[in-house]
PDB file of C-alpha atoms and ligand atoms in Angstrom:
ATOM      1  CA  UNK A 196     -76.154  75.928 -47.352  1.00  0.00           C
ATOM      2  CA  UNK A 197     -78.046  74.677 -50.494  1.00  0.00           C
ATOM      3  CA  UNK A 198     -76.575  71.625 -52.340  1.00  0.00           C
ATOM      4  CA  UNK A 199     -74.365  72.747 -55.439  1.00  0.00           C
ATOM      5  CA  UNK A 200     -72.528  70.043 -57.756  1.00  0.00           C
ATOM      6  CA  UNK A 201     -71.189  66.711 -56.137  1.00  0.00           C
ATOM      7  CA  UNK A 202     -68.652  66.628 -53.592  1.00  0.00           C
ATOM      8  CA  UNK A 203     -66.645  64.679 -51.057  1.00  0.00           C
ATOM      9  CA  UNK A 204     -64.822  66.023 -48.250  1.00  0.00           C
ATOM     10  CA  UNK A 205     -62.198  64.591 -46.855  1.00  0.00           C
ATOM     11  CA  UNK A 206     -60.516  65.523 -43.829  1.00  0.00           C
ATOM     12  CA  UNK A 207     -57.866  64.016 -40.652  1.00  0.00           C
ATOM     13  CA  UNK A 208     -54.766  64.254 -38.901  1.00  0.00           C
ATOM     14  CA  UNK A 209     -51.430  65.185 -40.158  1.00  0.00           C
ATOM     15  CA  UNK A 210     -49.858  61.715 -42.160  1.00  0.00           C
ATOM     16  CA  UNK A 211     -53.440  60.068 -42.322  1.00  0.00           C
ATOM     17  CA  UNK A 212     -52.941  59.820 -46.260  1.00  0.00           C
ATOM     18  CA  UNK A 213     -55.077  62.051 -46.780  1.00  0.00           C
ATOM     19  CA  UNK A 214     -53.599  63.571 -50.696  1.00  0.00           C
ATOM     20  CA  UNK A 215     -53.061  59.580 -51.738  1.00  0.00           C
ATOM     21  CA  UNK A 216     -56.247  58.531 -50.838  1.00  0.00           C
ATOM     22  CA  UNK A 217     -58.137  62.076 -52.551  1.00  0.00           C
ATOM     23  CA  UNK A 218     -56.485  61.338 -55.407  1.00  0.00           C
ATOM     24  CA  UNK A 219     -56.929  57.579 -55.963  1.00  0.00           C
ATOM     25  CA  UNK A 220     -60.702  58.173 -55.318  1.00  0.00           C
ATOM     26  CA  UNK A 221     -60.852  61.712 -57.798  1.00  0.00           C
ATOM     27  CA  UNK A 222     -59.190  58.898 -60.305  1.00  0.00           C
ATOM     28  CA  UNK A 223     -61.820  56.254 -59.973  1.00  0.00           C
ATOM     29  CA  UNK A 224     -64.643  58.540 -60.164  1.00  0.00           C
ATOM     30  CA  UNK A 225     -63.553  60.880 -62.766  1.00  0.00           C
ATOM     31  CA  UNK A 226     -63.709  63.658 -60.322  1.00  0.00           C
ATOM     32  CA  UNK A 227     -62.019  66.824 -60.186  1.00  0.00           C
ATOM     33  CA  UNK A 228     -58.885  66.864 -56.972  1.00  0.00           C
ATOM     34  CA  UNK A 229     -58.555  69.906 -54.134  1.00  0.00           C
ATOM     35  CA  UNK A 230     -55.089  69.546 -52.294  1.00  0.00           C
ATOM     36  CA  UNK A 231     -55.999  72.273 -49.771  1.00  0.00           C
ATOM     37  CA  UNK A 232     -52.738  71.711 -47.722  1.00  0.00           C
ATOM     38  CA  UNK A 233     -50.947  72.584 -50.498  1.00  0.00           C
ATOM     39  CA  UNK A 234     -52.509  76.320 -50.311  1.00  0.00           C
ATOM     40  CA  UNK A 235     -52.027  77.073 -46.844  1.00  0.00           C
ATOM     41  CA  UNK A 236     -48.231  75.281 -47.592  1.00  0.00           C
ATOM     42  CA  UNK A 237     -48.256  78.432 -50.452  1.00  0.00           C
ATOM     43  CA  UNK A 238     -48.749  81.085 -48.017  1.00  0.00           C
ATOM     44  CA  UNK A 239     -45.847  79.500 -45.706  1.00  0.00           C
ATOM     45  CA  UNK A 240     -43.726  79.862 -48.660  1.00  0.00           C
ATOM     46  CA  UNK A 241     -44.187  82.901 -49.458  1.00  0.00           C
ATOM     47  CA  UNK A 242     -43.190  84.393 -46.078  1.00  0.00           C
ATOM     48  CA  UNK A 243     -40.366  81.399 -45.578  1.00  0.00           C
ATOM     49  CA  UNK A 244     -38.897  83.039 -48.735  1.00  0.00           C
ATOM     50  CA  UNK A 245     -39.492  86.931 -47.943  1.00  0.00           C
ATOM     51  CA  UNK A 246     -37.877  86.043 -44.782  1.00  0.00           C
ATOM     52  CA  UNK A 247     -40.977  87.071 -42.969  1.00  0.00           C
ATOM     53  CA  UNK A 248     -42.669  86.216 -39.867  1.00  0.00           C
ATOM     54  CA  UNK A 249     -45.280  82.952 -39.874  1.00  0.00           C
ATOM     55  CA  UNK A 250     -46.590  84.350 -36.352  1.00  0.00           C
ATOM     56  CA  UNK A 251     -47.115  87.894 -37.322  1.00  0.00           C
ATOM     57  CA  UNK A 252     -50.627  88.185 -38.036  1.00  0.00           C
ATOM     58  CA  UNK A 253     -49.760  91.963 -39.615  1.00  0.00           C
ATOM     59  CA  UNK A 254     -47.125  90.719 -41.970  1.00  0.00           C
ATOM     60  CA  UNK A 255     -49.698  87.705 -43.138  1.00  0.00           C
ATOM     61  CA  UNK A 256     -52.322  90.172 -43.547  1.00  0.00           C
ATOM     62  CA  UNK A 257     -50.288  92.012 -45.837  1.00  0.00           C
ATOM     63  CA  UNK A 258     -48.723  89.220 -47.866  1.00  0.00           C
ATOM     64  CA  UNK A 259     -52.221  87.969 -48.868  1.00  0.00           C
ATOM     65  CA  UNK A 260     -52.648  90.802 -50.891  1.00  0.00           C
ATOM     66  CA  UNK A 261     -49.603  89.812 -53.104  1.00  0.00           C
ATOM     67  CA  UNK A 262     -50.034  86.433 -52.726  1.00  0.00           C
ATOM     68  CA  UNK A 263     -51.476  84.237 -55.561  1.00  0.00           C
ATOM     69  CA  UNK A 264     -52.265  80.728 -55.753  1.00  0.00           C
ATOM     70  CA  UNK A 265     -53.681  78.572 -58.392  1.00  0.00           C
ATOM     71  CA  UNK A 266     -53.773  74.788 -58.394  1.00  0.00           C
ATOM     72  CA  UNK A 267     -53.957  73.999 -62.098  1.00  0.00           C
ATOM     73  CA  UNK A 268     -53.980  70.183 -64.035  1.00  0.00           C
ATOM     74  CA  UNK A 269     -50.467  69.647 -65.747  1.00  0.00           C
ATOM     75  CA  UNK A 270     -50.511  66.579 -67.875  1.00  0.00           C
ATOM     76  CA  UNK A 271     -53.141  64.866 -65.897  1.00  0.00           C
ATOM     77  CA  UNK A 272     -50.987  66.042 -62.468  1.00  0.00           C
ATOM     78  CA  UNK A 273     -52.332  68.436 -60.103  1.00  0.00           C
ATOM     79  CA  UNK A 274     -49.564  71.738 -59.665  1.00  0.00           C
ATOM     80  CA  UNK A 275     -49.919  74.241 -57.633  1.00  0.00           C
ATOM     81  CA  UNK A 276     -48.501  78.000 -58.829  1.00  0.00           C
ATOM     82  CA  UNK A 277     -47.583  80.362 -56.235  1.00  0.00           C
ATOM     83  CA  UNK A 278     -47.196  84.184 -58.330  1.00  0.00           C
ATOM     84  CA  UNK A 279     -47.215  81.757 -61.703  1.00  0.00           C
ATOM     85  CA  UNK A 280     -44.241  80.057 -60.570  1.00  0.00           C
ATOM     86  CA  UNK A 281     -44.519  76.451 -60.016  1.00  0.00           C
ATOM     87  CA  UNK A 282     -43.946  75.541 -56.548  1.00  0.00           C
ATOM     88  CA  UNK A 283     -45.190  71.496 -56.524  1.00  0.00           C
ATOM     89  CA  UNK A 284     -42.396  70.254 -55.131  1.00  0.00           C
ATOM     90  CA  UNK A 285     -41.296  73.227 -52.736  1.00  0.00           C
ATOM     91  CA  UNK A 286     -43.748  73.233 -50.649  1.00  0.00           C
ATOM     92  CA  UNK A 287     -43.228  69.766 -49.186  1.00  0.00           C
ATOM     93  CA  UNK A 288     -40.228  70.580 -47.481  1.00  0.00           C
ATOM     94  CA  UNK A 289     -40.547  69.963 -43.602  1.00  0.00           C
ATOM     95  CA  UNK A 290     -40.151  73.593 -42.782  1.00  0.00           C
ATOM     96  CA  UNK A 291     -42.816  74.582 -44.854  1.00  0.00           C
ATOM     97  CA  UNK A 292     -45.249  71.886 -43.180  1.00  0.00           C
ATOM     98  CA  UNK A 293     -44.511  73.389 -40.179  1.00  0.00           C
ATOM     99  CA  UNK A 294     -45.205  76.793 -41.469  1.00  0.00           C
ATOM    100  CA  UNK A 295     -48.165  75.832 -42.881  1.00  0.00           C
ATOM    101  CA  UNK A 296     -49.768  74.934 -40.012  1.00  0.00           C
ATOM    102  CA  UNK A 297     -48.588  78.018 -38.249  1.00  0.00           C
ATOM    103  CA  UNK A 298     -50.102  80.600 -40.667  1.00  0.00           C
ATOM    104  CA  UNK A 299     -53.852  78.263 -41.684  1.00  0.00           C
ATOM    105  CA  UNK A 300     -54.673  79.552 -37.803  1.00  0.00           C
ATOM    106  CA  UNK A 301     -54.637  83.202 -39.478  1.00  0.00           C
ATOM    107  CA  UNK A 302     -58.275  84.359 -39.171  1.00  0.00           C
ATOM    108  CA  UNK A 303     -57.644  86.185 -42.680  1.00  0.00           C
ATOM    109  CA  UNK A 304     -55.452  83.675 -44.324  1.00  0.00           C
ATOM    110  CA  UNK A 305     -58.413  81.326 -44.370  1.00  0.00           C
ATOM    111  CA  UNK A 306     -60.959  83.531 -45.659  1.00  0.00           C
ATOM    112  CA  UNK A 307     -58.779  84.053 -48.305  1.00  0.00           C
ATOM    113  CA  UNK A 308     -58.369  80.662 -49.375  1.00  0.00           C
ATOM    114  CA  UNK A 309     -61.530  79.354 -47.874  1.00  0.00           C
ATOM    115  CA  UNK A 310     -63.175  81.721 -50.468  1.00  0.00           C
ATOM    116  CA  UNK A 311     -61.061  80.477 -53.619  1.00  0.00           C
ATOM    117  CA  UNK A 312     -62.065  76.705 -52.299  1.00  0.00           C
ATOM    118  CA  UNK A 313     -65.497  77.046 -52.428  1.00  0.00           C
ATOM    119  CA  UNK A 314     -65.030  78.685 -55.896  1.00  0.00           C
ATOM    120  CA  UNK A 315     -63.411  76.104 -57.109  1.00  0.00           C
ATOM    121  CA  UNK A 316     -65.615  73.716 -56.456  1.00  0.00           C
ATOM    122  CA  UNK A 317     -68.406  75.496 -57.276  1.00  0.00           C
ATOM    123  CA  UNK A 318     -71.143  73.354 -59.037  1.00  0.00           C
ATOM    124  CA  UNK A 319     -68.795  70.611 -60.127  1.00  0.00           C
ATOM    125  CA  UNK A 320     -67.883  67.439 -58.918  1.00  0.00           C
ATOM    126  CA  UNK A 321     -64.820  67.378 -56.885  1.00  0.00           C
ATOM    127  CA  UNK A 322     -62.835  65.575 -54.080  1.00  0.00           C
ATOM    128  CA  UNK A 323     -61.415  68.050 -51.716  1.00  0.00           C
ATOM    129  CA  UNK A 324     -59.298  66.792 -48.806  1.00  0.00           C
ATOM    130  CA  UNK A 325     -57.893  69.527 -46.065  1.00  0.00           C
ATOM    131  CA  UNK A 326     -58.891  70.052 -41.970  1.00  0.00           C
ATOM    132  CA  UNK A 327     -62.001  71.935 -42.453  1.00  0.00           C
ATOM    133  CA  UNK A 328     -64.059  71.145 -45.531  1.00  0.00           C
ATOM    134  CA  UNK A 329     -66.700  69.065 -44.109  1.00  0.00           C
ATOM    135  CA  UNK A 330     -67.112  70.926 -41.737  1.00  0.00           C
ATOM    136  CA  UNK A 331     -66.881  74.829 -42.888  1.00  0.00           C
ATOM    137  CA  UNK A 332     -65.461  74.846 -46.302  1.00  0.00           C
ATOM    138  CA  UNK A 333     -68.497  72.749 -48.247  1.00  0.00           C
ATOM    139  CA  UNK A 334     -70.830  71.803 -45.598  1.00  0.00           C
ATOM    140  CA  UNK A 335     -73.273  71.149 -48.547  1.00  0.00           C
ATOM    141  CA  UNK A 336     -70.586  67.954 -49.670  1.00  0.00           C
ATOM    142  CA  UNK A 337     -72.863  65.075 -50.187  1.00  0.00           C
ATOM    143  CA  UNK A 338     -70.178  62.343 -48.863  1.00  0.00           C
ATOM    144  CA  UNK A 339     -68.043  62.855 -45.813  1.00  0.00           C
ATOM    145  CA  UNK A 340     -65.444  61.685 -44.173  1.00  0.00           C
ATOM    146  CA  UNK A 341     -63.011  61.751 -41.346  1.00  0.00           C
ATOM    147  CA  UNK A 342     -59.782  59.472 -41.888  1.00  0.00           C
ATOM    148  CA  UNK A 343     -57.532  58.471 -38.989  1.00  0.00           C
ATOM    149  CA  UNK A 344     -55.051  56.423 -37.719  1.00  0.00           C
ATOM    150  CA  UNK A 345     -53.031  55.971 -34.768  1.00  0.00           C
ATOM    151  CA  UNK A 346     -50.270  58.572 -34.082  1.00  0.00           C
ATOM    152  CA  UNK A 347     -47.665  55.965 -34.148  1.00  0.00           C
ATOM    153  CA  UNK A 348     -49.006  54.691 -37.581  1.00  0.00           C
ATOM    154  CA  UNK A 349     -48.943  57.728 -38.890  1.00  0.00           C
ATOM    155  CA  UNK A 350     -45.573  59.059 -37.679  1.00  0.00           C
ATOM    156  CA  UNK A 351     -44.137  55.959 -39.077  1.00  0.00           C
ATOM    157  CA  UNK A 352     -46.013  56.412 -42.688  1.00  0.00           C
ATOM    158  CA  UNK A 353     -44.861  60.210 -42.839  1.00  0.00           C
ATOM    159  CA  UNK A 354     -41.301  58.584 -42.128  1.00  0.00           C
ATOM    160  CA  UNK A 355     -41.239  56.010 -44.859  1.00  0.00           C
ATOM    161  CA  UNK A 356     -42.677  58.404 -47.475  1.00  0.00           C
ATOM    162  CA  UNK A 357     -39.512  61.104 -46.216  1.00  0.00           C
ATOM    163  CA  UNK A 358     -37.109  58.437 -46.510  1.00  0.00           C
ATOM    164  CA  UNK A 359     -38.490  57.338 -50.168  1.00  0.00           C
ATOM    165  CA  UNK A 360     -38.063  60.815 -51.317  1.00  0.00           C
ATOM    166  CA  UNK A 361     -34.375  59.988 -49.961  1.00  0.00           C
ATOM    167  CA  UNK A 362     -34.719  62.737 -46.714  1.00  0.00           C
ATOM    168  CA  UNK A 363     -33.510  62.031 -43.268  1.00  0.00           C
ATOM    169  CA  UNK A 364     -35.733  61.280 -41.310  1.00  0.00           C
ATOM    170  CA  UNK A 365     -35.714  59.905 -37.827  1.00  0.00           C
ATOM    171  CA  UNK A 366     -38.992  58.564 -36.007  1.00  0.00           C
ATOM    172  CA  UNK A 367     -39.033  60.444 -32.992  1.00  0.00           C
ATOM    173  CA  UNK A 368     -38.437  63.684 -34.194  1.00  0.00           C
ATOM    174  CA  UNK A 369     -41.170  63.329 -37.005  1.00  0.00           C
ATOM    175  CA  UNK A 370     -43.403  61.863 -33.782  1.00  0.00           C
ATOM    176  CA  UNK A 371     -42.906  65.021 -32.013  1.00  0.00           C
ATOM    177  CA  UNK A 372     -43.550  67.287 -34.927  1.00  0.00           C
ATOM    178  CA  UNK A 373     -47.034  65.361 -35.657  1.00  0.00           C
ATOM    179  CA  UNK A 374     -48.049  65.938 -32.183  1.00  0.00           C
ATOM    180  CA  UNK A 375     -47.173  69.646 -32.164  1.00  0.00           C
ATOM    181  CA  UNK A 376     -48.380  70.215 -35.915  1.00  0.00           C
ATOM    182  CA  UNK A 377     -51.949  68.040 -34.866  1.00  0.00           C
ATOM    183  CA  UNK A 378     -52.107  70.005 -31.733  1.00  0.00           C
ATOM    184  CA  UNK A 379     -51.618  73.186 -33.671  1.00  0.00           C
ATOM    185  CA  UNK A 380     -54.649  72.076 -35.938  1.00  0.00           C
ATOM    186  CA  UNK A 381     -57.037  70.620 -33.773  1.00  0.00           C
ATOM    187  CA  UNK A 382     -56.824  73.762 -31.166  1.00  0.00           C
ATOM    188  CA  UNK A 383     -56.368  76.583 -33.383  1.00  0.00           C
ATOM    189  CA  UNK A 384     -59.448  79.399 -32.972  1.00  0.00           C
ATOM    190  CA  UNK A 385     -60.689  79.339 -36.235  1.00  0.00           C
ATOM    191  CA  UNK A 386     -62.106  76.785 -38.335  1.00  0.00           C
ATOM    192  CA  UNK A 387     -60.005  73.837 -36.390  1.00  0.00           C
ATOM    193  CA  UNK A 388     -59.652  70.145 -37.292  1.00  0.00           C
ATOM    194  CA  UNK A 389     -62.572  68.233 -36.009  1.00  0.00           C
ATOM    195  CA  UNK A 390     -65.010  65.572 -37.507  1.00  0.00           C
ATOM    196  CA  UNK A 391     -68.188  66.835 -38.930  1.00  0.00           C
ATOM    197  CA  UNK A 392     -71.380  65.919 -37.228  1.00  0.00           C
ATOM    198  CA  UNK A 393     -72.527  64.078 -40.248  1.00  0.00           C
ATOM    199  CA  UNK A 394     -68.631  62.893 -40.949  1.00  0.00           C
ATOM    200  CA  UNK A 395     -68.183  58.930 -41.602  1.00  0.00           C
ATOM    201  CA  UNK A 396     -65.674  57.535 -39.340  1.00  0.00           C
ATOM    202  CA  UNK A 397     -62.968  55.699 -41.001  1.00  0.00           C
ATOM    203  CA  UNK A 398     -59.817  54.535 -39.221  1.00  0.00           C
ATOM    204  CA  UNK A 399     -57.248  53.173 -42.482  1.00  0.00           C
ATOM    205  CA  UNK A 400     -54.587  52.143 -40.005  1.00  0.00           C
ATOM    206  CA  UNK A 401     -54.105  48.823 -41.750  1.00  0.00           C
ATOM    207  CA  UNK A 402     -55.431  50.079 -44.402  1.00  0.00           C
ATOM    208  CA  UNK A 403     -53.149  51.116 -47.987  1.00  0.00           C
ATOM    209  CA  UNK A 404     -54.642  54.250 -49.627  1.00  0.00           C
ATOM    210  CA  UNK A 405     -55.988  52.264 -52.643  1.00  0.00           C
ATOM    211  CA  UNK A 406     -57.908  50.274 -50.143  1.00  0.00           C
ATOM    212  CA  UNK A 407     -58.966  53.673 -48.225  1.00  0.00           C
ATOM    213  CA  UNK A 408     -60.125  54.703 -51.662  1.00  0.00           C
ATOM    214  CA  UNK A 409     -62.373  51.828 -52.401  1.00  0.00           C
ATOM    215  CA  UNK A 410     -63.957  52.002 -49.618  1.00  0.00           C
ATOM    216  CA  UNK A 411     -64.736  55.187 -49.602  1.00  0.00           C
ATOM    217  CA  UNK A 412     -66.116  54.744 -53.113  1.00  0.00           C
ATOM    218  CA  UNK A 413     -68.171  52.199 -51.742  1.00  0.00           C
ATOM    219  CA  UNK A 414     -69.576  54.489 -49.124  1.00  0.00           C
ATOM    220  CA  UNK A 415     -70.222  56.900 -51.759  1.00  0.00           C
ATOM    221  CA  UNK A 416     -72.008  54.311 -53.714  1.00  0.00           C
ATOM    222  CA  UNK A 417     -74.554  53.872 -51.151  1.00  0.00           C
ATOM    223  CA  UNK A 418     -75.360  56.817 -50.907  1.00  0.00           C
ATOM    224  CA  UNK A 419     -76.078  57.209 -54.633  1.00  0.00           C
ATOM    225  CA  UNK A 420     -77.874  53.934 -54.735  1.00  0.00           C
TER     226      UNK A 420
HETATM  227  O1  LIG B 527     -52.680  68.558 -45.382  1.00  0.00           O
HETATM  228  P1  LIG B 527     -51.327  69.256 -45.280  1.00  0.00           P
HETATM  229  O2  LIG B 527     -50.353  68.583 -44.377  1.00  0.00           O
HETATM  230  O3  LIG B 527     -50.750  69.558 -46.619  1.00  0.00           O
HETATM  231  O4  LIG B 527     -51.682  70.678 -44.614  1.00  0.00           O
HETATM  232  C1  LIG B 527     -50.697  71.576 -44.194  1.00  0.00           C
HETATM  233  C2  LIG B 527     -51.246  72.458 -43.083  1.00  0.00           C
HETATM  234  O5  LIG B 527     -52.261  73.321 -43.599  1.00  0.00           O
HETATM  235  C3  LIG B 527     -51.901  71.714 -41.932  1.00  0.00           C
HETATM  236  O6  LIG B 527     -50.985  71.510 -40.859  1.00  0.00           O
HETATM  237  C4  LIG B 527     -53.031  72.593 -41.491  1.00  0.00           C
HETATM  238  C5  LIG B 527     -53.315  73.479 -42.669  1.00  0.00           C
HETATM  239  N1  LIG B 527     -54.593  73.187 -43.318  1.00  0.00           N
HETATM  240  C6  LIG B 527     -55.716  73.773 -42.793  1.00  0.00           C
HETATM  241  O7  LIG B 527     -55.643  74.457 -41.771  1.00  0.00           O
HETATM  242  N2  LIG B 527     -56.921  73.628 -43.419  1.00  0.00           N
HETATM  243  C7  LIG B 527     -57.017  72.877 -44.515  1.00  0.00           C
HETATM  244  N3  LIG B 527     -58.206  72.764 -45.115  1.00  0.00           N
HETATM  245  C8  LIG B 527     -55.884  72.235 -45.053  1.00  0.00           C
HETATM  246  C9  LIG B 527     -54.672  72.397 -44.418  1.00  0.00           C
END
């Protein structure tokens, strides 16, 4: 695929810091910011709310026609808007992270969105973090890379951030849903979580997000240079 616009893809595990670390860089570098969780999250939503099946391939199929999302900049913050209603803050509930995960291995549910990513980015300079963008969504992105961390690290980080937003939340059980929600990801038919080929490696498990940031911004310096 020919080279359009700048981008960097970011991609990893469940809890890797991921969004954080997306942002902080889109902030240095003036760059636009792609939450793709947050749109298959959307499409969880919508059937969590119409009390409708996350497995049923049919029902998904025929939600997507009345679904609608659009990620749009409020006040220098990123919202997303799910049927023009703003859903930000919804769609990090642990239910619908489980969801989400369920219905981004729907064959149709990521054409859909896959096709409204790469529109988005079209020819302009963004940061898009997700499973699959460096390795099907812009496989064009000039900088790459694959964050991880161990599970436990990133069990206990999801844990912390749960218990900041003043949730329950209780190590083992958040353990156990990383492992299924990773598994979920990484084996899933279509478009699964895996490192692109020309991917940079980066483990940030002692690593904050502001530090992830800078050096990735580093790595994305050299390539400039
Ligand atoms: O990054 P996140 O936790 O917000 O993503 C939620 C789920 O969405 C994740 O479990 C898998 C799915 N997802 C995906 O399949 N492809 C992407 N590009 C982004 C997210």
């Amino acid at each position: 695929m020919k080279k359009k616009g700048f981008a960097i893809a970011i991609d990893g595990p469940v809890g890797v810091g991921k969004s954080t670390t997306a942002r902080f860089v889109a902030q240095k570098l003036k760059m636009a910011y792609i939450d793709t969780g947050a749109m298959y999250r959307s499409v969880a939503l919508y059937q969590m709310e119409n009390g409708l099946d996350m497995n049923d391939d049919k029902s998904l199929e025929k939600s997507l026609k009345d679904i609608d999302i659009v990620i749009k900049n409020v006040k220098g913050a990123q919202r997303i808007f799910l049927n023009n209603r703003d859903v930000t803050d919804l769609i990090r509930a642990q239910e619908v992270s489980e969801g989400a995960s369920v219905v981004a291995a729907n064959l149709r549910v990521r054409e859909k969105l896959v096709s409204q990513q790469r529109q988005m980015a079209g020819a302009g300079r963004v940061v898009m973090d997700g499973r699959d963008i460096g390795s099907h969504v812009l496989p064009w992105a000039q900088v790459k890379i694959y964050l991880d961390a161990a599970l436990e690290t990133r069990a206990k980080r999801r844990m912390l951030d749960l218990q900041a937003k003043g949730h329950d939340a209780e190590f083992d059980k958040i353990r156990k849903e990383t492992v299924i929600r990773d598994e979920r990801d990484k084996n899933r038919k279509h478009n699964p979580l895996i490192k692109a080929n020309d991917a940079i490696y980066l483990n940030n498990g002692f690593m904050t997000p502001e530090e992830t940031a800078d050096e990735i911004i580093l790595l994305v310096r050299e390539r400039e240079a």
